[in-house]
Each structure stands twice: as C-alpha cells, then as structure tokens.
Amino acid sequence: MVKEADEYDGGKVVREHKITPSGVLSLCYNSWGGKSDFLLSQAQVIAILIIARVCDRWEPSYPRNDNHNMPLFYGMHAILLIAAICTWKHTPPRDPKSNRVTFLSRGQTEEWKGWMQFTFIMYHYYRAWSSYNWIRTFVSSYVWMTGFGNFLYFDKKKDFSLERIVSMCIRINYFPILLSLATGVSFDLYYVVPLHTEGFFMTMLTCRLAVFFEDRHKFQYWSSRALAIAISLAAHVLFFETRAVDSLLFVSKELHFRFQSDKYSAIVGIACGALMQSISRYMAWAYG
C-alpha cells in the first residue's frame, strides 16, 4: 500500500494506492526497452525448437547407426567447399594505405569455426566414425578458441563485470539447454557446452589474476601474465592428474571422459593469446 498526500488550503487529503502484482508487471513491461526485439527473438527460438522436436520424431525413423555413409559425408564437404570458393570475397583494410596483416583475425576464426560446426553436424548425421580423430581435433580446437578469444578480450578490455559473465553464460548455455529439453536428448551429449563454460570461467579468472598482479603488486606485463598462466596450469594439473577429477563422476561418466579429453586445450589457447602481441609486432615488421 502506498500513501500519497495532496495538500490544499486547510489540511491534507490522503489517497491510497494499492500495489498489485499485475500493476508491477505492467510497470516493468511498459518501462522495458527493447522488448519487441527480445520477444521476436524468443518467438524465433520457440519456432526452431518446435521444428527440431517434430523433425526428431518424424516417421519413418531408424536407428542412427543405419545412416552411416562416408561418401555422402565427404560429398557434403565438397559441396560446401565449392560454395565457399564461389562466395569468396576480399575484405579491404579500414585504412587503404595500411599493409597490416592480422594473424588469426576475427574473420579467419569465424570461418574456421563455421567449417568445424558443419563437420560436427555431418559427422553425427552420417555416423562418420572413421573420421573420429578429426572430430576430436576439431572439438579441442574449439575449446582452444575459448581460451584464445576470451584471453584477448579480457586482456584488452579488463571487463570482469557481472554483466559480461551473465551474458556469456546465457549465450553459451541458453539454447543448448532448451534444445536438450525439447528433443529429450541428454545434455551430456552437448558436452562441448560445459567445456566452453568451464573454459570461459577459467580464462576469466586467469586474466583477473594477471591484472591483479599488474595493478596491485606492480608486476610487468609479461611477468604478471606468465605467473597467472602458471598458477592456472598448476590448478589444472592438481585437478586433472589426481583423484580430484573423479568428482566429475558425480555429474556423469560422459563429462568425466570429455573434460579429461580436452583438459589443457583452453590453457594452451590462453598461452597463445598471451603471445599475440609479439606475433602482431612480428607481422607488422615482416609486412610493414
């Protein structure tokens, strides 16, 4: 109950306004900026989930291993390669006079991720188990990118805010969790999602520790980064090379196996990210 007083000659008139849940919701909705874009995007998510569920149960169905077909697996990649070549385009530098060459630019890594995502889908659809070693390399590369890309972001922006953490957790986990629930597929089979999530938090903590050493204890750039990465590596060794790793069995046997398969990929990505300044200087010298 909210009381509001109106003054007039000779006294006050007190008016009472009752706060109701619907009133609060209405106020929040009316003051919510960007609600149209959000609701539209959620409608698109719902539509995709419905399509995924219907197609997953579309008859006639058959056991997944019956769809093993290596010629089609390679053929689909050949078609994608032809499409990629036909749509090849050159992106000019922002400064026309610049000869700068960027090593592992955003465009390169996005192309790399796109090819790996396509291969993951074809691998599972055509049950291409003979290419398992490729897929293991691609999954490890994806986790490597988590350490590499997030290190470059945190090292440059130093943005360790709650907003960044929440936005990344939603971006990584939101749709896979909904897809798992919609199709009835165990979330264990989306194991790359918790791998990315763990890699993100591990990278963030490593970078936060490096910034702490640099700001609080006045370490130089390289010494602060090297010490933070060494501490992170030691934590990995203490967890993954001891019985502590068996605590993952309380979650699932699948994640116990998957986390050990790519246990050092993100930390290697972090180390590569730390070397990017030196690589960039070399590229500027070589192509300058």
CSV table of C-alpha atoms in Angstrom, one decimal:
chain,number,residue,atom,x,y,z
A,1,MET,CA,0.0,0.0,0.0
A,2,VAL,CA,1.4,3.4,-1.0
A,3,LYS,CA,0.0,6.6,0.6
A,4,GLU,CA,0.1,9.8,-1.4
A,5,ALA,CA,-0.8,13.2,0.2
A,6,ASP,CA,-2.3,16.2,-1.6
A,7,GLU,CA,-2.2,19.5,0.2
A,8,TYR,CA,-4.9,22.1,0.0
A,9,ASP,CA,-5.9,25.1,2.0
A,10,GLY,CA,-6.8,24.0,5.5
A,11,GLY,CA,-5.3,20.5,5.5
A,12,LYS,CA,-4.4,17.3,3.6
A,13,VAL,CA,-6.2,14.7,1.6
A,14,VAL,CA,-4.5,11.3,1.7
A,15,ARG,CA,-5.0,9.0,-1.2
A,16,GLU,CA,-4.1,5.3,-1.0
A,17,HIS,CA,-2.9,3.3,-4.0
A,18,LYS,CA,-2.8,-0.5,-3.7
A,19,ILE,CA,0.2,-2.2,-5.2
A,20,THR,CA,-0.7,-5.4,-7.1
A,21,PRO,CA,1.4,-8.0,-8.9
A,22,SER,CA,-0.3,-7.1,-12.2
A,23,GLY,CA,0.5,-3.5,-11.6
A,24,VAL,CA,4.1,-4.2,-11.0
A,25,LEU,CA,4.3,-6.4,-14.1
A,26,SER,CA,2.6,-3.8,-16.2
A,27,LEU,CA,5.0,-1.1,-15.0
A,28,CYS,CA,8.0,-3.3,-15.7
A,29,TYR,CA,6.7,-4.2,-19.2
A,30,ASN,CA,6.0,-0.6,-20.1
A,31,SER,CA,9.4,0.6,-19.0
A,32,TRP,CA,11.2,-2.3,-20.7
A,33,GLY,CA,13.3,-1.0,-23.5
A,34,GLY,CA,13.9,-3.3,-26.5
A,35,LYS,CA,11.1,-5.7,-25.6
A,36,SER,CA,10.0,-6.0,-29.2
A,37,ASP,CA,13.3,-7.3,-30.3
A,38,PHE,CA,13.5,-9.7,-27.3
A,39,LEU,CA,10.0,-11.1,-27.8
A,40,LEU,CA,10.7,-11.6,-31.6
A,41,SER,CA,13.9,-13.4,-30.9
A,42,GLN,CA,12.2,-15.7,-28.3
A,43,ALA,CA,9.4,-16.4,-30.8
A,44,GLN,CA,12.1,-17.5,-33.3
A,45,VAL,CA,13.7,-19.7,-30.7
A,46,ILE,CA,10.4,-21.4,-30.0
A,47,ALA,CA,9.8,-21.9,-33.7
A,48,ILE,CA,13.2,-23.6,-34.1
A,49,LEU,CA,12.6,-25.8,-31.1
A,50,ILE,CA,9.2,-26.9,-32.4
A,51,ILE,CA,10.8,-27.7,-35.8
A,52,ALA,CA,13.7,-29.6,-34.1
A,53,ARG,CA,11.2,-31.7,-32.0
A,54,VAL,CA,8.9,-32.5,-34.9
A,55,CYS,CA,11.8,-33.5,-37.2
A,56,ASP,CA,13.5,-35.5,-34.4
A,57,ARG,CA,10.3,-37.7,-34.2
A,58,TRP,CA,9.4,-37.7,-37.9
A,59,GLU,CA,8.5,-41.1,-39.2
A,60,PRO,CA,9.7,-43.3,-40.7
A,61,SER,CA,12.6,-43.3,-38.3
A,62,TYR,CA,15.5,-45.7,-38.0
A,63,PRO,CA,18.5,-46.4,-35.7
A,64,ARG,CA,21.1,-43.7,-36.1
A,65,ASN,CA,23.9,-46.1,-36.9
A,66,ASP,CA,21.9,-47.2,-40.0
A,67,ASN,CA,22.7,-43.8,-41.6
A,68,HIS,CA,26.5,-44.5,-41.8
A,69,ASN,CA,27.5,-43.1,-45.2
A,70,MET,CA,31.1,-41.9,-45.7
A,71,PRO,CA,30.7,-40.9,-49.5
A,72,LEU,CA,27.9,-38.5,-48.6
A,73,PHE,CA,29.9,-37.2,-45.6
A,74,TYR,CA,32.8,-36.2,-47.8
A,75,GLY,CA,30.5,-35.2,-50.7
A,76,MET,CA,28.7,-32.6,-48.5
A,77,HIS,CA,32.0,-31.1,-47.6
A,78,ALA,CA,33.0,-30.9,-51.3
A,79,ILE,CA,29.7,-29.1,-52.0
A,80,LEU,CA,30.4,-26.6,-49.1
A,81,LEU,CA,33.9,-26.1,-50.4
A,82,ILE,CA,32.6,-25.2,-53.9
A,83,ALA,CA,30.0,-22.8,-52.3
A,84,ALA,CA,32.8,-21.2,-50.2
A,85,ILE,CA,35.0,-20.7,-53.3
A,86,CYS,CA,32.1,-19.2,-55.2
A,87,THR,CA,31.3,-16.7,-52.5
A,88,TRP,CA,35.0,-15.8,-51.7
A,89,LYS,CA,35.4,-12.1,-51.1
A,90,HIS,CA,38.3,-9.9,-50.1
A,91,THR,CA,37.8,-7.6,-47.1
A,92,PRO,CA,40.0,-4.5,-47.6
A,93,PRO,CA,41.7,-2.9,-44.6
A,94,ARG,CA,40.0,0.0,-42.9
A,95,ASP,CA,42.9,2.2,-43.8
A,96,PRO,CA,43.5,1.8,-47.6
A,97,LYS,CA,47.2,2.9,-47.1
A,98,SER,CA,47.8,0.2,-44.5
A,99,ASN,CA,49.7,-3.0,-45.3
A,100,ARG,CA,48.9,-4.5,-41.9
A,101,VAL,CA,48.3,-8.3,-41.9
A,102,THR,CA,46.3,-9.6,-38.9
A,103,PHE,CA,47.2,-13.0,-37.7
A,104,LEU,CA,44.1,-15.1,-36.8
A,105,SER,CA,41.7,-12.2,-37.4
A,106,ARG,CA,38.0,-12.4,-36.4
A,107,GLY,CA,37.1,-13.3,-39.9
A,108,GLN,CA,39.6,-16.2,-40.1
A,109,THR,CA,38.5,-17.7,-36.8
A,110,GLU,CA,34.8,-17.3,-37.7
A,111,GLU,CA,35.4,-19.2,-40.9
A,112,TRP,CA,37.4,-21.8,-39.0
A,113,LYS,CA,34.5,-22.3,-36.5
A,114,GLY,CA,32.0,-22.5,-39.3
A,115,TRP,CA,33.7,-25.3,-41.0
A,116,MET,CA,34.1,-27.2,-37.8
A,117,GLN,CA,30.4,-26.7,-36.9
A,118,PHE,CA,29.4,-28.1,-40.3
A,119,THR,CA,31.7,-31.1,-39.9
A,120,PHE,CA,30.2,-31.8,-36.4
A,121,ILE,CA,26.7,-31.9,-37.9
A,122,MET,CA,27.7,-34.1,-40.9
A,123,TYR,CA,29.7,-36.4,-38.6
A,124,HIS,CA,26.7,-37.2,-36.4
A,125,TYR,CA,24.2,-37.3,-39.2
A,126,TYR,CA,26.2,-39.7,-41.3
A,127,ARG,CA,27.7,-41.6,-38.4
A,128,ALA,CA,31.2,-41.0,-39.8
A,129,TRP,CA,33.0,-42.8,-37.0
A,130,SER,CA,36.1,-43.4,-39.2
A,131,SER,CA,36.7,-39.6,-39.0
A,132,TYR,CA,36.6,-39.6,-35.2
A,133,ASN,CA,40.2,-38.4,-34.9
A,134,TRP,CA,39.4,-35.3,-37.0
A,135,ILE,CA,36.4,-34.6,-34.8
A,136,ARG,CA,38.4,-34.9,-31.6
A,137,THR,CA,40.9,-32.4,-33.1
A,138,PHE,CA,38.1,-30.0,-34.0
A,139,VAL,CA,36.5,-30.2,-30.5
A,140,SER,CA,39.9,-29.5,-28.9
A,141,SER,CA,40.4,-26.6,-31.4
A,142,TYR,CA,37.0,-25.2,-30.4
A,143,VAL,CA,37.9,-25.3,-26.7
A,144,TRP,CA,41.3,-23.8,-27.6
A,145,MET,CA,39.5,-20.8,-29.2
A,146,THR,CA,37.6,-20.3,-25.9
A,147,GLY,CA,40.9,-19.7,-24.1
A,148,PHE,CA,42.4,-17.8,-27.0
A,149,GLY,CA,39.5,-15.4,-27.8
A,150,ASN,CA,38.4,-14.7,-24.2
A,151,PHE,CA,42.0,-14.0,-23.2
A,152,LEU,CA,42.3,-11.4,-25.9
A,153,TYR,CA,39.1,-9.8,-24.8
A,154,PHE,CA,39.8,-9.7,-21.1
A,155,ASP,CA,43.4,-8.7,-21.6
A,156,LYS,CA,42.3,-5.7,-23.7
A,157,LYS,CA,39.0,-4.7,-22.1
A,158,LYS,CA,39.6,-5.8,-18.5
A,159,ASP,CA,35.9,-6.2,-18.3
A,160,PHE,CA,35.2,-8.7,-15.4
A,161,SER,CA,31.7,-7.4,-14.7
A,162,LEU,CA,28.7,-9.4,-13.7
A,163,GLU,CA,27.0,-8.3,-17.0
A,164,ARG,CA,29.8,-9.9,-19.0
A,165,ILE,CA,29.6,-13.1,-17.0
A,166,VAL,CA,25.8,-13.4,-17.3
A,167,SER,CA,25.7,-12.6,-21.0
A,168,MET,CA,28.4,-15.2,-21.8
A,169,CYS,CA,26.7,-17.9,-19.7
A,170,ILE,CA,23.4,-17.2,-21.4
A,171,ARG,CA,25.0,-17.1,-24.9
A,172,ILE,CA,26.8,-20.4,-24.4
A,173,ASN,CA,24.1,-22.4,-22.5
A,174,TYR,CA,20.7,-20.9,-23.2
A,175,PHE,CA,19.8,-22.5,-26.5
A,176,PRO,CA,21.5,-25.9,-25.9
A,177,ILE,CA,19.6,-26.4,-22.7
A,178,LEU,CA,16.3,-25.6,-24.4
A,179,LEU,CA,17.2,-27.9,-27.3
A,180,SER,CA,18.1,-30.7,-24.9
A,181,LEU,CA,14.7,-30.4,-23.2
A,182,ALA,CA,12.7,-30.0,-26.4
A,183,THR,CA,14.2,-33.1,-28.1
A,184,GLY,CA,14.7,-35.2,-24.9
A,185,VAL,CA,18.4,-35.7,-25.7
A,186,SER,CA,20.6,-35.9,-22.7
A,187,PHE,CA,22.6,-32.7,-22.0
A,188,ASP,CA,25.7,-34.9,-21.7
A,189,LEU,CA,25.7,-35.2,-25.4
A,190,TYR,CA,26.1,-31.4,-25.6
A,191,TYR,CA,29.3,-31.8,-23.7
A,192,VAL,CA,31.1,-29.1,-25.7
A,193,VAL,CA,28.8,-26.6,-23.9
A,194,PRO,CA,30.1,-27.2,-20.4
A,195,LEU,CA,33.6,-27.4,-21.9
A,196,HIS,CA,33.1,-23.9,-23.2
A,197,THR,CA,31.6,-22.7,-20.0
A,198,GLU,CA,34.4,-24.0,-17.9
A,199,GLY,CA,37.0,-22.6,-20.4
A,200,PHE,CA,35.3,-19.2,-20.2
A,201,PHE,CA,35.4,-19.0,-16.4
A,202,MET,CA,39.0,-20.4,-16.2
A,203,THR,CA,40.2,-17.8,-18.7
A,204,MET,CA,38.4,-15.0,-16.9
A,205,LEU,CA,39.9,-16.0,-13.6
A,206,THR,CA,43.4,-16.3,-15.1
A,207,CYS,CA,43.1,-12.9,-16.7
A,208,ARG,CA,41.7,-11.4,-13.5
A,209,LEU,CA,44.7,-12.8,-11.6
A,210,ALA,CA,47.1,-11.3,-14.1
A,211,VAL,CA,45.5,-7.9,-13.8
A,212,PHE,CA,45.6,-8.2,-10.0
A,213,PHE,CA,49.4,-8.9,-10.1
A,214,GLU,CA,49.9,-6.0,-12.5
A,215,ASP,CA,47.8,-3.4,-10.7
A,216,ARG,CA,48.3,-4.3,-7.1
A,217,HIS,CA,51.8,-5.7,-7.0
A,218,LYS,CA,53.2,-3.7,-10.0
A,219,PHE,CA,54.3,-6.7,-12.0
A,220,GLN,CA,55.4,-6.1,-15.5
A,221,TYR,CA,53.0,-7.3,-18.3
A,222,TRP,CA,54.9,-10.5,-19.2
A,223,SER,CA,55.7,-11.5,-15.6
A,224,SER,CA,52.1,-10.9,-14.5
A,225,ARG,CA,50.7,-13.0,-17.4
A,226,ALA,CA,53.2,-15.7,-17.1
A,227,LEU,CA,52.6,-16.1,-13.3
A,228,ALA,CA,48.8,-16.1,-13.7
A,229,ILE,CA,49.0,-18.8,-16.5
A,230,ALA,CA,51.5,-20.8,-14.4
A,231,ILE,CA,49.0,-20.8,-11.4
A,232,SER,CA,46.2,-21.8,-13.7
A,233,LEU,CA,48.2,-24.6,-15.2
A,234,ALA,CA,49.1,-25.8,-11.7
A,235,ALA,CA,45.4,-25.8,-10.7
A,236,HIS,CA,44.7,-27.9,-13.8
A,237,VAL,CA,47.4,-30.4,-13.0
A,238,LEU,CA,46.2,-30.7,-9.4
A,239,PHE,CA,42.7,-31.4,-10.5
A,240,PHE,CA,43.1,-33.5,-13.6
A,241,GLU,CA,46.1,-35.5,-12.7
A,242,THR,CA,44.8,-36.5,-9.2
A,243,ARG,CA,41.8,-38.3,-7.9
A,244,ALA,CA,40.1,-35.0,-7.7
A,245,VAL,CA,39.0,-35.4,-11.3
A,246,ASP,CA,36.8,-38.3,-10.3
A,247,SER,CA,34.5,-35.8,-8.7
A,248,LEU,CA,33.1,-35.3,-12.2
A,249,LEU,CA,31.6,-38.8,-11.9
A,250,PHE,CA,29.0,-37.3,-9.6
A,251,VAL,CA,27.8,-35.3,-12.7
A,252,SER,CA,28.2,-38.0,-15.3
A,253,LYS,CA,30.6,-40.5,-16.8
A,254,GLU,CA,30.3,-38.8,-20.1
A,255,LEU,CA,31.5,-35.4,-18.8
A,256,HIS,CA,34.2,-37.2,-16.8
A,257,PHE,CA,35.6,-38.5,-20.0
A,258,ARG,CA,35.1,-35.4,-22.1
A,259,PHE,CA,36.7,-33.0,-19.6
A,260,GLN,CA,39.8,-35.1,-19.5
A,261,SER,CA,40.0,-35.4,-23.3
A,262,ASP,CA,40.3,-31.6,-23.6
A,263,LYS,CA,41.7,-30.7,-20.2
A,264,TYR,CA,44.6,-28.5,-21.4
A,265,SER,CA,43.1,-27.1,-24.7
A,266,ALA,CA,41.9,-23.8,-23.2
A,267,ILE,CA,45.1,-23.2,-21.2
A,268,VAL,CA,47.1,-23.6,-24.4
A,269,GLY,CA,44.7,-21.1,-26.0
A,270,ILE,CA,45.4,-18.7,-23.2
A,271,ALA,CA,49.2,-19.0,-23.7
A,272,CYS,CA,48.8,-18.4,-27.4
A,273,GLY,CA,46.7,-15.4,-26.7
A,274,ALA,CA,49.4,-14.0,-24.5
A,275,LEU,CA,51.9,-14.4,-27.4
A,276,MET,CA,49.7,-12.4,-29.8
A,277,GLN,CA,51.4,-9.1,-29.0
A,278,SER,CA,54.7,-10.5,-30.1
A,279,ILE,CA,53.2,-12.2,-33.1
A,280,SER,CA,51.5,-8.9,-34.2
A,281,ARG,CA,54.7,-7.0,-33.8
A,282,TYR,CA,56.5,-9.6,-36.0
A,283,MET,CA,53.7,-9.5,-38.6
A,284,ALA,CA,53.9,-5.6,-38.7
A,285,TRP,CA,57.7,-5.9,-39.1
A,286,ALA,CA,57.5,-8.6,-41.8
A,287,TYR,CA,54.8,-6.9,-43.9
A,288,GLY,CA,55.5,-3.4,-42.9
